[in-house]
Short mmCIF file of C-alpha atoms in Angstrom, two decimals:
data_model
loop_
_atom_site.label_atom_id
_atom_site.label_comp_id
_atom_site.label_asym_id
_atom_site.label_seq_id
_atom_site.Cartn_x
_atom_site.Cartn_y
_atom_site.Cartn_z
CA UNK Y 209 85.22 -26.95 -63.77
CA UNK Y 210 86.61 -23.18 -65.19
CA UNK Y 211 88.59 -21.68 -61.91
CA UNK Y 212 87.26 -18.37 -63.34
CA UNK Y 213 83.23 -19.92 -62.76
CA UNK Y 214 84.30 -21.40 -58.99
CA UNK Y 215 86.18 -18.00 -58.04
CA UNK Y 216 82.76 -15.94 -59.11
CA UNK Y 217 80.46 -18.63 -57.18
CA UNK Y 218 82.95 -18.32 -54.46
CA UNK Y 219 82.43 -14.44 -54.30
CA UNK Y 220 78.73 -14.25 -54.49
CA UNK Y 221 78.32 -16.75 -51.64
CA UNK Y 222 80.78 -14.31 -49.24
CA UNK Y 223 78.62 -11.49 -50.14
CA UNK Y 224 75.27 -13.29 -49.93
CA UNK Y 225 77.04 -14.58 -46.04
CA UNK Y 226 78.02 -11.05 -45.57
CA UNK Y 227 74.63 -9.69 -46.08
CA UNK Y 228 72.88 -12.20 -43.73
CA UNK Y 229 75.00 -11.44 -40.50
CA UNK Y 230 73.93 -7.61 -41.88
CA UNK Y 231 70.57 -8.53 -41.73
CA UNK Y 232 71.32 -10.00 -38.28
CA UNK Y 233 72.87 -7.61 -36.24
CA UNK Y 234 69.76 -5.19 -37.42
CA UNK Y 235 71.93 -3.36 -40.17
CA UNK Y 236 69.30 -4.15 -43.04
CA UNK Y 237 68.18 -1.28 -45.35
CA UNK Y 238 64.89 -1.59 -43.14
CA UNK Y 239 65.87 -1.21 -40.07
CA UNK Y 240 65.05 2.82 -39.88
CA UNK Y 241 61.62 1.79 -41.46
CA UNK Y 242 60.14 1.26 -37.99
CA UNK Y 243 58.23 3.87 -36.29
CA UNK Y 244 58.33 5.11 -32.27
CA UNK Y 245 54.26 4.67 -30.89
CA UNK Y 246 51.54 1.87 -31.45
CA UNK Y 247 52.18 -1.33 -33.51
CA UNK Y 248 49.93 -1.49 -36.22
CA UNK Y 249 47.96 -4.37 -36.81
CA UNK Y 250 48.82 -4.61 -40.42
CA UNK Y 251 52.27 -6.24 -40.55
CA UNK Y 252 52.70 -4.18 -44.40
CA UNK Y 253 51.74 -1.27 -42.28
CA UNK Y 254 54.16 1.07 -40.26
CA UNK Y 255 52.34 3.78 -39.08
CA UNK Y 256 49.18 5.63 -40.15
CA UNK Y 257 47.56 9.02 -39.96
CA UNK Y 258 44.01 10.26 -40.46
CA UNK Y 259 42.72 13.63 -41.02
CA UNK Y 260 38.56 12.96 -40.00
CA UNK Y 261 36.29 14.78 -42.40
CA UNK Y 262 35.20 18.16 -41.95
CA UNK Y 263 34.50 20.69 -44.86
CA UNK Y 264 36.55 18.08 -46.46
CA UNK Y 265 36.43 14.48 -46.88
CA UNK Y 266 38.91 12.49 -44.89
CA UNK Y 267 42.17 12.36 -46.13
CA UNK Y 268 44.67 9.20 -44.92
CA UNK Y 269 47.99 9.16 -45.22
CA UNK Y 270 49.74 5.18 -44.84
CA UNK Y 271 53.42 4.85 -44.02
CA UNK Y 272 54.40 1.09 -45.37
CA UNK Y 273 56.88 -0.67 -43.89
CA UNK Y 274 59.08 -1.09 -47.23
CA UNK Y 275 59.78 3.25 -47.34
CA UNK Y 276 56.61 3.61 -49.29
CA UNK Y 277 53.57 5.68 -48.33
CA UNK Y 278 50.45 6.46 -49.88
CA UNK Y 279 47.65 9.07 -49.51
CA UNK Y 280 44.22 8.44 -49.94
CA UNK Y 281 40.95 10.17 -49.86
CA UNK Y 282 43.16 13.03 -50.72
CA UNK Y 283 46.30 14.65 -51.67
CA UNK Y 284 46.63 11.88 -54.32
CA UNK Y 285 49.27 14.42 -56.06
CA UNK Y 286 51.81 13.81 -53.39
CA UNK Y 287 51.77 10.00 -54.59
CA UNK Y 288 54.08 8.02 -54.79
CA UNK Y 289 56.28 9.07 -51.72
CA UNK Y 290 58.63 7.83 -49.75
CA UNK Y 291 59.76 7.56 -45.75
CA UNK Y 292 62.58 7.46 -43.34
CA UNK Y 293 62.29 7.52 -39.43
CA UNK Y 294 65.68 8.90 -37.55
CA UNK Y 295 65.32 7.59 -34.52
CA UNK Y 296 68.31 9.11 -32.91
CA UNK Y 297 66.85 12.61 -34.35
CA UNK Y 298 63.08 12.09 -33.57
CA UNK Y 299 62.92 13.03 -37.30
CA UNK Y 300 60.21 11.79 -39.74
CA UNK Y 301 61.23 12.25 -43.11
CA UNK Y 302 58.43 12.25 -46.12
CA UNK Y 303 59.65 12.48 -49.60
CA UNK Y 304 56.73 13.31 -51.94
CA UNK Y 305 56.62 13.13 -55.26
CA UNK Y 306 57.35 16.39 -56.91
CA UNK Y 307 55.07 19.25 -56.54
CA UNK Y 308 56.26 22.83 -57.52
CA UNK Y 309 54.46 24.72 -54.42
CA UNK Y 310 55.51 22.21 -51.81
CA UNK Y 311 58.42 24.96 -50.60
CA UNK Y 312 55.79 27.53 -50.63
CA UNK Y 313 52.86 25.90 -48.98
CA UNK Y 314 54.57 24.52 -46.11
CA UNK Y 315 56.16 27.96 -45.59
CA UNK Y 316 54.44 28.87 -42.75
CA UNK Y 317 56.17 26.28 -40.36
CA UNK Y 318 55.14 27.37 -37.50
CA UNK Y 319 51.60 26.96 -39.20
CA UNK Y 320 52.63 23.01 -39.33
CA UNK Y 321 51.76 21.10 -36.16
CA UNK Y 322 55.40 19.38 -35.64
CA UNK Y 323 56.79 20.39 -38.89
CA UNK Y 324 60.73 21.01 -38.38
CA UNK Y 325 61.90 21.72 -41.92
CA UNK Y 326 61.19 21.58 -46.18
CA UNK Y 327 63.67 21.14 -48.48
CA UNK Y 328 61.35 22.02 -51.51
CA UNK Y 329 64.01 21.05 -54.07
CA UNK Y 330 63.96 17.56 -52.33
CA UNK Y 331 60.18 17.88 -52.27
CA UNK Y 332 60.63 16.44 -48.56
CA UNK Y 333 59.04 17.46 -45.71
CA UNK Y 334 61.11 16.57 -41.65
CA UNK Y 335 58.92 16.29 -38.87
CA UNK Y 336 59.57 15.58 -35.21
CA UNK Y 337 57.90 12.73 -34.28
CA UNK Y 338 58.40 10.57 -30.85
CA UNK Y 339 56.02 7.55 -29.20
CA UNK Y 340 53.81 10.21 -27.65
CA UNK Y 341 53.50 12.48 -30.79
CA UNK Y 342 49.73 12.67 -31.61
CA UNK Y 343 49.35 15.03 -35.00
CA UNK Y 344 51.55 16.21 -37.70
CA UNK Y 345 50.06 19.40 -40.04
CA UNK Y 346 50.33 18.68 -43.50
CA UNK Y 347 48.82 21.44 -46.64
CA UNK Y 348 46.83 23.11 -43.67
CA UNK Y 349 45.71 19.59 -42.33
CA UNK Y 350 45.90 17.79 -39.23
CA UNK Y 351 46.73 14.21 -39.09
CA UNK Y 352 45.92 12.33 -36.16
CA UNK Y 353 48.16 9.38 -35.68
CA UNK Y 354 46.97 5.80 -35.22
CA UNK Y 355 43.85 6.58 -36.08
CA UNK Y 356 42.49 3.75 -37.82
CA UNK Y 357 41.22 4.84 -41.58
CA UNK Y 358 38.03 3.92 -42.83
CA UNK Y 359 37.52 1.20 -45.94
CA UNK Y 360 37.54 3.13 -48.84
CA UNK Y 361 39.38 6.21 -48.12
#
């Protein structure tokens, strides 16, 4: 066998070992993927908040356990987006896809229920969000956490 093939086979395997005891001691590019609060029943699903219809339909907004999250029923714009949960910070982290009045809609915070900062040019919005948060304000919305959302919303 070519000590050049052996020596690459050799490498990969320490990496691919390397990884695993990663992935063992909870150092994974997952592990801030999990949210502080209820469990969701849906093992895809992190976390999920509902704004209940009003003068408005409902909108929901899904947090997915692989850093995705989706909105539906509403908002559809902000799709695809992303998440990240600092635990250490509280800090809920939603990176939507671009939308040029993000900055200026969410600038009001105060306005916000829990809404700690935007960084518009990131088109990300940082919330503080612990196990006994119950809403976050989003576009002059209130989404109620762990509220289950309805089939076809």
């Amino acid at each position: 066998m070519d000590m050049g093939f052996i020596t690459r086979v050799s490498a990969f395997t320490g990496a691919l070992a390397l990884a695993a005891c990663a992935s063992i001691d909870g150092k994974n590019e997952h592990a801030g993927l999990q949210m502080p609060g209820k469990v969701p029943a849906n093992a895809a699903v992190a976390a999920t908040w509902y704004n209940p219809p009003s003068e408005f339909p409902g909108i929901c907004l899904t947090q997915f356990r692989d850093g995705s999250l989706r909105f539906d029923g509403g908002f559809a714009f902000f799709n695809p987006g992303r998440w990240t949960y600092d635990p250490a910070k509280a800090e809920l982290r939603l990176q939507l896809a671009p939308t040029p009045s993000l900055a200026l809609s969410h600038a009001q915070i105060v306005l916000h229920k829990n809404l700690l900062r935007v960084d518009g040019q990131k088109n990300t919005l940082v919330y503080s969000v612990k196990a006994d948060t119950d809403a976050i304000g989003l576009g002059g919305f209130v989404f109620y956490r762990d509220m289950p959302c309805p089939a076809g919303v």
